[in-house]
Amino acid sequence: MTKWGMVIDLDKCTGCQACTTACAMENNTLPGENWQDVLYYSEGTYPTAKLTWLPRPCMQCENPSCVAVCPTKATYKDMDAGGIVFVDWNKCIGCKYCMIACPYGVRFYADEKPVVEPDIRDVFPGEGQLHAPPYQGPESDSVRGIGIQPKGVVSKCTFCYHKVSKAPEGVADLDEDNPDTKEYTPACVRTCPPKARYFGDLDNPESEVNRLIADQRGVRLKDHTGNRPQVYYLGSGADVPAYQSPKKT
Amino acid sequence: MNKGNILQGPMGLMLMVVSAIVALAAFGYAFLDLQSAGHRSFNTTSQIPWGQPIATYLYFALASSGLGMIAALSLVFGFKQFLPIAKRAIYLSVVILLAGMAVLAMELGHVFRMLWVIPLNMQIHSAMFWMGVFYVADLIFLLWKFQKMEGQEWDSKTSKQIGIASFLAVLLASGNLALVFGMMSMRPFWFDGLMPIYFYLTAVASGLAAVVFFTYLAYGFNRNAMPERTRVMFEGPMGKLFAAVLGATVLFILVRAYTGFYTNTPEVNVVWREFLFASPVYQASLWLGIVAPFVVMLIAGLRSNPSLQVLVSMAVFAGLFAERYFFVVGGQVVPLFRGTWEWGLIQYTPSLTEWTLTIMGSAMLFALYAAGERFLNLSDMPAEPATPEGAVAAA
Ligand code: SF4
Ligand code: SF4
């Protein structure tokens, strides 16, 4: 069975946020509600400071703690959809327990104070949905949390399931350079200028993602939580430094 | 009816009406806000999804459990000294739980949807699912038990069985509520297998505060107006129980703080150092709301003083409310990833609407309590059993 996975090569990633922007446009998320974000870190002090960054989508975990805690099964892992974790907007009661339980901080309760002003929900007010921007992706599917979310529910990255699901059966990789699969490649992967992102089937031994993970020792973030992400990182910098209070530095 | 109970007169009516008006006004305000602006009227964010309304719910739910446990002292374990407050404790346990549920309902994104999605989907892996199941069971047993008491059925077999079931439901509900937090390995400030023990202890402490305060309130803060057995209980065993429970609470907080200061884990260490102990509010609530009351209750000459008992109960109310708040928010203030544009601790202060919900819950509690004193005889207790000597003499 297909198990969709992503590989992000941090040695190639320039931290340009093209992925973040592409994701926001593809999925009509609110400004600041970044299903995909790039986080920046600095360690040390001038002149030996180090700046690192980390692109971070939903990890579509193999053992997703967000699924286990959800009291309504609104959050579920769909093995038939390549193991993508979805939020059923018709079932979510907005208890936000999944946001507490996700170790990666990639879930959003968009019915809250605007992260970025002006509040786009007032600029394009929506009926039944949080906002109604002039362009809306045509493929909404509230059972999978795709489209513009309604009030009072949680949303997250879907690995662009509306694209990925149309890929030819049995394909090992979804690659923006391959004309046959380009259209089905997740927006963040397709748009990444230095090609730091790869997307493919982790269950297919032929896939590029598997080769990269094996050859370049792909690692997963916060593996100690047992969530076992389906997103792997390559290169130096996957060592996210522990939180340190600014008071101490 | 007992004459000393001022809440059965005009005072009670006034308290009931005023509290009901406050509760309704607060509900109206919050409801309109939520209708027009949605959860934008809250200061919670996707980084701190659980704020003061959840802390308020937690406080109420645990105080309710504490009251259930206090009632069990006499009803299940046979500590007859505490019989005079059993019925009031059960009633308070019910209404405080209802108040907590009302606050929680206002916090959820879709409250009515819950009624069908939870039973239809049976997500038994979720601690929150069980929280719902156990608290509903708890509520049913409490009501049932109360109904038996209303029917003067204090000692029948069924009444005893319901008492035991109710006690078990209370343990399951509050213990499981603890696990909603305690099982979150990704939130190290909460991650603790002993969380249920901590919740049991603090639940009883807040339950005691409630029952002491509301009993005094019923008698116009005049202990001499209380029925004989109630007065005896407040003069003797009540203060000692309070001292013991507060002592254990202080110990528990101390041990947690000690580990917190010692560990290197930022999600625990930084929270204790820079969020809890750096806050004057936390400091005040800890020292004045928990430690000082403990000291007062520890001193034999002070613990039976009526004014001090009332003061201590109020201080513990406030102290434990703050504990719950700092506990809920503390688990979330250290960003999951430092780089989430958040370099320091995540900032959160409850909004006016969030405060309104806390007020709504509290006013609802007062209104329902006053109604209980007025229409149900909460001071009721079984007649004193004949002493063995008396029985022998009669024979
Ligand atoms: S990253 Fe978070 S939201 Fe995504 S599947 Fe894992 S636990 Fe769930
Ligand atoms: S907020 Fe929605 S998706 Fe998340 S745990 Fe609650 S019901 Fe499930």
XYZ file of C-alpha atoms and ligand atoms in Angstrom:
660
model
C 0.000 0.000 0.000
C 1.184 3.499 -0.703
C 2.646 5.380 2.225
C 3.312 8.947 1.249
C 6.450 10.453 2.664
C 8.405 13.644 2.330
C 12.125 14.242 2.493
C 13.506 17.702 3.178
C 17.189 18.258 2.538
C 18.331 20.968 4.909
C 21.631 21.353 3.118
C 19.719 22.485 0.074
C 16.986 24.481 1.760
C 17.670 28.209 1.646
C 14.875 29.169 4.023
C 13.197 31.256 1.326
C 9.635 30.485 2.474
C 8.458 29.772 -1.073
C 6.940 26.545 0.293
C 5.086 28.473 2.982
C 3.692 30.902 0.438
C 2.750 28.200 -2.061
C 0.979 26.262 0.670
C -0.963 29.302 1.830
C -2.113 30.019 -1.723
C -2.903 26.425 -2.569
C -4.918 25.854 0.585
C -6.435 29.294 1.153
C -5.154 29.435 4.696
C -5.388 32.623 6.695
C -2.312 34.837 6.838
C -0.155 33.498 9.646
C -1.949 30.183 9.750
C 0.929 28.364 8.135
C 0.271 24.696 7.556
C 3.841 24.778 6.353
C 6.277 27.160 7.977
C 10.026 27.737 8.089
C 11.350 28.292 11.590
C 14.603 30.094 12.252
C 17.091 29.462 15.013
C 20.268 31.070 16.121
C 22.840 29.565 18.397
C 25.879 31.243 19.861
C 26.894 34.889 19.647
C 28.699 37.022 17.106
C 31.183 36.327 15.526
C 30.590 32.620 15.955
C 26.837 32.618 15.753
C 25.060 30.053 13.680
C 21.753 30.596 11.948
C 19.720 27.548 11.047
C 16.218 27.071 9.802
C 13.735 24.324 9.647
C 10.853 23.913 7.200
C 8.060 22.164 9.046
C 4.869 20.718 7.578
C 2.592 18.261 9.357
C 4.635 15.087 9.731
C 1.668 12.790 8.940
C 2.959 10.606 11.763
C 2.803 6.824 11.661
C 1.642 6.832 15.290
C -0.079 10.203 15.369
C -0.793 11.350 18.903
C -3.319 13.827 17.499
C -5.437 10.898 16.297
C -5.281 9.017 19.582
C -6.471 11.967 21.657
C -9.279 13.227 19.423
C -12.500 12.355 21.269
C -14.620 12.326 18.131
C -12.445 10.593 15.524
C -12.549 13.858 13.599
C -8.788 13.512 13.298
C -7.998 10.250 11.575
C -5.235 8.566 9.683
C -6.348 7.295 6.311
C -4.249 4.313 5.289
C -6.017 4.183 1.928
C -4.889 7.741 1.291
C -1.228 6.902 1.802
C -1.350 7.302 5.565
C -2.229 10.985 5.485
C -3.786 12.359 8.658
C -6.957 14.351 8.052
C -9.392 16.428 10.077
C -13.054 15.820 9.326
C -14.523 19.286 9.678
C -17.987 17.842 10.061
C -16.970 15.977 13.177
C -14.492 18.306 14.865
C -15.907 19.912 18.002
C -13.034 22.343 18.419
C -11.830 20.976 21.736
C -8.250 21.583 20.598
C -6.889 18.523 22.376
C -5.132 17.475 19.167
C -3.230 20.767 19.216
C -2.082 19.986 22.727
C -1.018 16.489 21.709
C 0.828 17.228 18.471
C 4.524 17.501 19.321
C 5.191 19.490 16.170
C 2.833 22.435 16.619
C 1.397 22.150 13.126
C -2.299 22.359 13.879
C -4.334 25.519 13.756
C -7.517 26.740 15.290
C -8.075 29.572 12.871
C -11.154 30.886 14.692
C -8.987 33.043 16.921
C -7.297 36.446 17.144
C -5.715 37.255 13.767
C -2.039 36.445 13.604
C -1.543 39.044 10.892
C -3.443 42.340 10.544
C -5.656 43.393 8.907
C -7.911 40.493 9.730
C -8.628 38.964 6.341
C -11.855 37.510 7.706
C -13.250 41.034 7.948
C -11.938 41.970 4.535
C -13.563 38.960 2.861
C -16.281 37.888 5.256
C -17.601 34.394 4.658
C -20.907 32.673 5.265
C -20.392 29.308 6.927
C -16.707 29.477 6.211
C -14.162 31.593 8.033
C -13.558 33.875 5.090
C -14.338 34.086 1.396
C -11.319 35.262 -0.552
C -11.793 36.095 -4.237
C -9.924 32.975 -5.292
C -10.769 29.671 -3.694
C -9.308 26.308 -4.533
C -11.995 24.366 -6.385
C -11.474 21.051 -4.650
C -12.929 21.401 -1.231
C -13.603 18.300 0.820
C -14.688 18.992 4.361
C -14.355 15.333 5.403
C -10.632 15.647 4.724
C -10.199 19.215 5.864
C -9.526 20.546 2.391
C -10.806 23.967 1.344
C -11.706 26.989 3.408
C -12.426 25.924 6.904
C -15.642 26.685 8.734
C -15.703 28.208 12.207
C -14.757 26.310 15.321
C -12.653 23.524 13.831
C -8.998 22.626 13.621
C -7.045 22.484 10.389
C -3.696 21.243 9.213
C -1.564 20.271 6.242
C -3.015 17.442 4.139
C 0.070 16.768 1.995
C -2.069 18.440 -0.717
C -4.218 15.358 -0.875
C -6.445 16.968 -3.504
C -3.429 16.822 -5.842
C -1.693 13.702 -4.613
C -4.854 11.576 -4.800
C -4.998 12.034 -8.565
C -1.524 10.626 -9.162
C -1.300 7.520 -11.367
C -1.630 4.334 -9.314
C 1.563 2.717 -8.052
C 3.831 5.642 -8.867
C 6.974 5.675 -6.718
C 7.706 9.393 -6.714
C 5.824 12.583 -7.308
C 8.372 14.820 -8.922
C 7.897 18.317 -10.272
C 10.547 17.623 -12.913
C 8.580 14.716 -14.316
C 5.792 16.004 -16.608
C 3.696 12.941 -15.763
C 3.592 13.655 -12.054
C 4.202 17.375 -11.857
C 0.531 18.293 -11.388
C 0.095 15.843 -8.534
C 3.087 16.963 -6.530
C 2.297 18.826 -3.276
C 2.512 22.593 -3.717
C 5.443 23.057 -1.331
C 7.473 20.367 -3.069
C 6.675 21.616 -6.518
C 7.565 25.181 -5.751
C 10.778 24.659 -3.786
C 13.390 26.595 -5.841
C 16.521 24.648 -4.834
C 14.636 21.317 -4.926
C 15.175 20.621 -1.274
C 11.938 18.633 -1.037
C 11.153 15.175 -2.356
C 7.865 13.353 -2.228
C 7.184 9.695 -2.785
C 6.046 6.323 -1.576
C 7.877 5.126 1.537
C 6.502 1.639 0.922
C 8.026 1.404 -2.505
C 11.679 0.280 -2.409
C 12.228 1.962 -5.766
C 11.300 5.414 -4.599
C 13.717 8.296 -4.483
C 12.589 9.202 -0.973
C 13.575 5.756 0.298
C 16.941 5.966 -1.435
C 17.662 9.373 0.046
C 16.626 8.348 3.552
C 18.847 5.283 3.388
C 21.869 6.841 1.658
C 21.881 10.101 3.513
C 20.645 8.929 6.871
C 17.340 10.653 7.026
C 16.221 11.582 10.516
C 12.857 12.385 11.991
C 12.140 15.179 14.420
C 11.397 14.528 18.080
C 11.461 10.802 17.518
C 11.432 10.248 21.274
C 7.724 11.087 21.351
C 7.073 7.912 19.399
C 5.053 9.653 16.716
C 7.257 8.313 13.896
C 6.848 11.028 11.262
C 6.488 10.288 7.576
C 8.605 13.384 6.965
C 12.383 12.911 7.048
C 15.169 15.442 7.173
C 18.581 15.210 5.547
C 21.714 17.206 6.094
C 23.134 19.186 8.938
C 20.730 21.287 10.887
C 18.106 18.674 11.558
C 19.372 18.990 15.115
C 16.828 21.503 16.352
C 18.377 23.213 19.357
C 16.509 22.907 22.640
C 14.548 25.884 23.828
C 16.556 28.284 25.852
C 15.080 31.249 27.580
C 16.260 34.548 26.050
C 17.000 35.739 29.560
C 19.881 33.292 29.729
C 21.617 34.145 26.476
C -36.195 23.338 58.408
C -33.639 24.920 60.599
C -33.991 28.449 61.713
C -30.340 29.356 61.645
C -30.136 28.929 57.883
C -30.409 32.455 56.566
C -30.498 31.296 52.963
C -33.938 29.871 53.524
C -35.192 33.394 54.102
C -35.055 36.618 52.085
C -31.248 36.582 52.038
C -31.273 33.359 50.110
C -33.805 34.684 47.654
C -31.714 37.759 47.091
C -28.519 35.780 46.608
C -30.292 33.487 44.193
C -31.793 36.269 42.117
C -28.680 38.442 42.031
C -26.404 35.533 41.133
C -28.815 34.348 38.477
C -28.866 37.811 36.950
C -25.067 37.991 36.979
C -24.804 34.517 35.455
C -27.296 35.356 32.725
C -25.680 38.687 31.960
C -22.253 37.056 31.742
C -23.650 34.313 29.551
C -25.333 36.864 27.319
C -22.195 38.899 26.939
C -20.004 35.905 26.131
C -22.612 34.379 23.869
C -22.992 37.536 21.797
C -19.237 37.861 21.556
C -18.874 34.301 20.380
C -21.704 34.750 17.911
C -20.279 37.877 16.364
C -16.524 37.475 16.625
C -16.090 33.756 17.308
C -13.119 32.788 19.404
C -11.419 35.996 18.375
C -12.862 37.290 21.622
C -10.541 34.902 23.444
C -6.848 35.570 23.852
C -5.962 31.950 23.244
C -3.948 31.177 20.127
C -2.939 28.135 18.170
C 0.145 28.076 20.389
C -1.787 28.330 23.635
C -5.014 26.645 22.637
C -6.174 26.043 26.220
C -6.545 29.150 28.331
C -8.504 30.343 31.316
C -11.861 28.798 30.358
C -10.221 25.369 30.427
C -8.542 26.218 33.736
C -11.929 27.290 35.096
C -13.527 24.077 33.927
C -10.703 22.115 35.476
C -11.097 23.982 38.733
C -14.843 23.382 38.884
C -14.673 19.774 37.778
C -12.051 18.980 40.390
C -13.792 20.895 43.161
C -16.859 18.835 42.303
C -14.844 15.625 42.564
C -13.351 16.808 45.832
C -16.839 17.368 47.226
C -17.839 13.897 46.116
C -14.872 12.458 47.970
C -15.687 14.471 51.082
C -19.242 13.149 51.023
C -17.834 9.650 50.727
C -16.020 10.105 54.034
C -19.257 9.617 55.893
C -21.394 7.849 53.311
C -18.877 5.226 52.227
C -16.192 5.091 54.856
C -18.354 5.642 57.916
C -16.700 8.744 59.352
C -19.907 9.812 60.999
C -18.488 13.161 62.139
C -18.751 14.361 58.570
C -22.381 13.360 58.070
C -23.656 16.895 58.707
C -22.120 18.129 55.465
C -22.732 15.051 53.325
C -25.906 16.222 51.674
C -24.632 19.731 51.089
C -21.396 18.333 49.655
C -23.291 16.126 47.214
C -25.501 18.992 46.138
C -22.544 21.332 45.722
C -20.716 18.645 43.804
C -23.590 18.483 41.325
C -23.993 22.207 40.809
C -20.288 22.976 40.617
C -19.921 20.265 37.994
C -22.797 21.764 36.019
C -21.153 25.185 36.243
C -17.880 23.703 34.994
C -19.609 21.944 32.123
C -21.328 25.197 31.167
C -17.992 26.998 30.980
C -16.476 24.175 28.940
C -19.427 24.249 26.569
C -18.748 27.913 25.829
C -15.106 27.150 25.121
C -15.670 24.454 22.513
C -15.894 25.254 18.839
C -19.037 23.122 18.389
C -20.793 22.147 21.544
C -23.965 20.561 20.173
C -22.119 18.523 17.597
C -20.388 16.817 20.515
C -23.654 15.221 21.583
C -23.795 13.002 18.531
C -20.215 12.681 17.312
C -18.835 11.362 20.573
C -21.299 8.491 21.047
C -21.359 7.665 17.342
C -17.610 7.430 16.972
C -16.591 5.750 20.233
C -12.975 6.855 20.215
C -11.928 4.800 23.204
C -8.266 5.748 22.790
C -8.992 9.286 23.792
C -8.693 10.312 27.422
C -11.103 13.102 26.612
C -13.707 10.578 25.505
C -13.418 8.902 28.898
C -13.517 12.239 30.617
C -16.957 12.700 29.117
C -18.097 9.197 30.020
C -16.844 9.318 33.593
C -18.088 12.803 34.384
C -21.529 11.980 33.031
C -21.556 8.786 35.122
C -20.375 10.832 38.077
C -23.194 13.312 37.594
C -25.815 10.571 37.326
C -24.649 8.829 40.491
C -24.462 12.094 42.383
C -28.013 12.971 41.394
C -29.218 9.504 42.250
C -27.506 9.619 45.606
C -29.015 13.009 46.268
C -32.440 11.732 45.385
C -32.020 8.929 47.934
C -31.069 11.499 50.554
C -34.105 13.565 49.669
C -36.176 10.473 50.269
C -34.533 10.087 53.686
C -32.965 6.863 52.555
C -29.633 7.218 54.300
C -28.711 3.729 55.219
C -30.525 1.352 52.894
C -28.561 -1.171 50.903
C -29.237 0.546 47.586
C -28.348 3.911 48.995
C -25.023 2.505 50.191
C -24.351 0.863 46.857
C -25.076 4.073 45.028
C -22.734 5.834 47.430
C -19.937 3.417 46.571
C -20.631 3.661 42.845
C -20.631 7.412 43.120
C -17.305 7.383 44.904
C -15.787 5.157 42.234
C -17.155 7.404 39.500
C -15.583 10.397 41.214
C -12.211 8.664 41.361
C -12.409 7.607 37.734
C -13.578 10.993 36.537
C -10.992 13.118 38.288
C -8.204 10.567 37.873
C -8.915 10.394 34.196
C -9.094 14.178 33.975
C -5.591 14.178 35.403
C -4.500 11.823 32.664
C -5.847 14.140 29.976
C -2.817 16.191 30.955
C -0.582 13.601 32.578
C -0.280 11.392 29.507
C 1.010 14.160 27.211
C 4.643 13.184 26.753
C 5.079 16.146 24.397
C 4.159 18.527 27.226
C 6.731 17.663 29.888
C 5.338 20.098 32.460
C 2.236 17.891 32.673
C 3.724 14.519 31.804
C 3.524 12.693 35.083
C 2.054 9.336 35.985
C 1.266 10.595 39.466
C -0.915 13.386 38.164
C -4.097 11.641 39.369
C -2.785 11.667 42.949
C -2.022 15.361 42.693
C -5.495 15.990 41.287
C -7.186 13.927 44.015
C -5.430 15.883 46.728
C -6.040 19.313 45.309
C -9.592 18.292 44.421
C -10.309 17.528 48.063
C -8.640 20.780 49.114
C -10.872 22.831 46.812
C -13.898 20.740 47.783
C -13.214 21.429 51.445
C -12.872 25.121 50.759
C -16.232 25.051 49.005
C -18.120 23.113 51.628
C -16.668 25.155 54.497
C -17.418 28.452 52.815
C -20.916 27.562 51.676
C -21.897 26.014 54.997
C -20.818 29.150 56.805
C -22.619 31.234 54.225
C -25.834 29.329 54.883
C -25.642 30.248 58.547
C -24.716 33.869 58.004
C -21.107 33.131 58.968
C -22.316 32.494 62.486
C -21.255 29.125 63.730
C -23.577 29.266 66.708
C -26.512 29.269 64.347
C -25.480 25.882 62.972
C -27.185 22.707 64.122
C -25.371 21.085 66.995
C -23.674 18.279 65.058
C -22.554 20.592 62.278
C -21.046 22.945 64.810
C -19.213 20.127 66.549
C -17.797 19.020 63.224
C -16.494 22.489 62.441
C -15.034 22.838 65.923
C -13.147 19.579 65.721
C -12.518 17.254 62.806
C -13.029 19.739 59.969
C -9.972 21.837 60.806
C -7.806 18.750 61.163
C -8.922 17.337 57.843
C -8.288 20.669 56.196
C -4.796 20.816 57.724
C -3.952 17.313 56.535
C -5.154 17.896 52.993
C -3.446 21.261 52.677
C -0.259 19.779 54.067
C -0.267 17.065 51.454
C -0.984 19.668 48.759
C 1.932 21.818 49.874
C 4.166 18.774 49.879
C 3.107 17.805 46.392
C 3.670 21.293 44.998
C 7.029 21.424 46.727
C 8.163 18.140 45.223
C 7.034 19.168 41.771
C 8.720 22.547 42.102
C 11.895 20.983 43.396
C 12.108 18.621 40.446
C 11.236 21.518 38.165
C 14.035 23.703 39.419
C 16.491 20.843 39.296
C 15.820 19.455 35.850
C 17.402 20.793 32.683
C 14.325 20.150 30.581
C 13.340 23.658 29.511
C 9.642 22.824 29.300
C 9.755 22.099 33.019
C 12.619 24.152 34.374
C 11.846 27.366 32.525
C 8.178 27.054 33.393
C 8.890 26.883 37.116
C 11.616 29.489 37.054
C 10.334 32.044 34.609
C 6.621 31.529 34.460
C 5.434 30.316 37.851
C 7.862 31.641 40.409
C 8.566 34.776 38.359
C 4.912 35.747 38.609
C 3.863 37.749 41.674
C 0.360 36.384 41.201
C 1.610 32.828 41.405
C 3.771 33.617 44.392
C 0.903 35.305 46.196
C -1.492 32.490 45.416
C 0.979 29.891 46.591
C 2.059 31.563 49.825
C -1.212 33.222 50.780
C -3.580 30.764 49.167
C -2.041 27.453 50.131
C 0.954 27.669 52.459
C -0.458 30.261 54.881
C -3.824 28.484 55.160
C -1.929 25.288 55.874
C 0.008 26.963 58.668
C -3.164 28.401 60.152
C -4.902 25.044 60.074
C -1.856 23.397 61.564
C -1.991 25.470 64.733
C -4.419 23.847 67.133
C -5.463 27.150 68.674
C -6.381 28.660 65.317
C -7.855 25.918 63.203
C -11.240 25.893 64.895
C -11.657 29.651 64.882
C -14.726 30.339 62.730
C -13.470 33.536 61.102
C -10.175 31.925 60.238
C -11.955 28.912 58.774
C -13.925 31.177 56.477
C -10.842 33.144 55.543
C -8.843 30.013 54.878
C -11.581 28.595 52.699
C -11.661 31.775 50.630
C -7.881 31.907 50.382
C -7.775 28.282 49.251
C -10.446 29.009 46.640
C -8.269 31.699 45.145
C -5.002 29.831 45.642
C -6.202 26.716 43.908
C -7.864 28.620 41.113
C -4.496 30.197 40.393
C -2.832 26.776 40.652
C -5.156 25.438 37.975
C -4.586 28.436 35.764
C -0.819 28.276 36.010
C -0.940 24.534 35.542
C -2.974 24.690 32.336
C -1.107 27.613 30.817
C 2.270 26.451 32.142
C 2.128 23.311 30.035
C 1.997 25.435 26.908
C 4.146 28.542 27.417
C 7.398 27.063 26.169
C 7.064 26.975 22.377
C 7.137 23.475 20.889
C 9.775 24.799 18.539
C 11.657 27.800 19.736
C 11.862 29.160 16.244
C 8.117 29.519 15.794
C 8.726 33.252 15.615
C 8.594 33.014 19.373
C 11.876 33.625 21.048
C 10.606 33.961 24.554
C 7.813 32.299 26.431
C 4.481 32.497 24.666
C 2.453 35.350 26.096
C -1.087 34.884 27.245
C -3.438 36.886 29.430
C -7.113 36.012 29.525
C -9.422 38.341 27.621
C -12.507 40.018 29.039
C -14.694 37.356 27.449
C -12.630 34.627 29.040
C -12.997 36.310 32.424
C -16.697 36.635 31.767
C -16.932 32.861 31.440
C -15.218 32.424 34.791
C -17.701 34.860 36.292
C -20.567 33.107 34.565
C -19.585 29.755 36.059
C -19.114 31.202 39.540
C -22.389 33.116 39.495
C -24.173 30.033 38.230
C -22.746 28.098 41.143
C -23.966 30.690 43.659
C -27.426 30.843 42.110
C -27.877 27.080 42.045
C -26.464 26.754 45.521
C -28.838 29.387 46.928
C -31.718 27.618 45.202
C -30.609 24.370 46.805
C -30.543 25.878 50.276
C -33.937 27.374 49.692
C -35.806 24.470 48.198
C -33.948 21.389 49.370
C -32.935 20.808 52.923
C -29.169 20.670 52.453
C -28.475 20.553 56.186
C -30.383 17.323 56.484
C -28.726 14.330 58.126
C -29.919 11.054 59.570
C -30.949 11.107 63.196
C -28.108 10.297 65.546
C -27.924 6.519 65.928
C -28.711 5.235 69.379
C -25.496 4.753 71.349
C -24.732 1.172 72.433
C -25.245 2.238 76.042
C -28.618 3.655 75.160
C -29.520 0.442 73.400
C -28.477 -1.579 76.423
C -30.436 0.699 78.756
C -33.521 0.343 76.623
C -33.261 -3.417 76.635
S 2.665 16.191 12.989
Fe 1.139 16.565 14.540
S -0.736 16.937 13.404
Fe 0.683 15.968 11.988
S 0.183 13.778 12.172
Fe 1.887 14.185 13.579
S 0.863 14.566 15.543
Fe -0.693 14.779 13.954
S -10.225 19.855 18.043
Fe -11.342 18.602 16.591
S -9.815 17.334 15.605
Fe -8.867 18.199 17.413
S -9.144 16.674 19.030
Fe -10.869 18.079 19.189
S -12.479 17.197 17.931
Fe -10.548 16.184 17.357
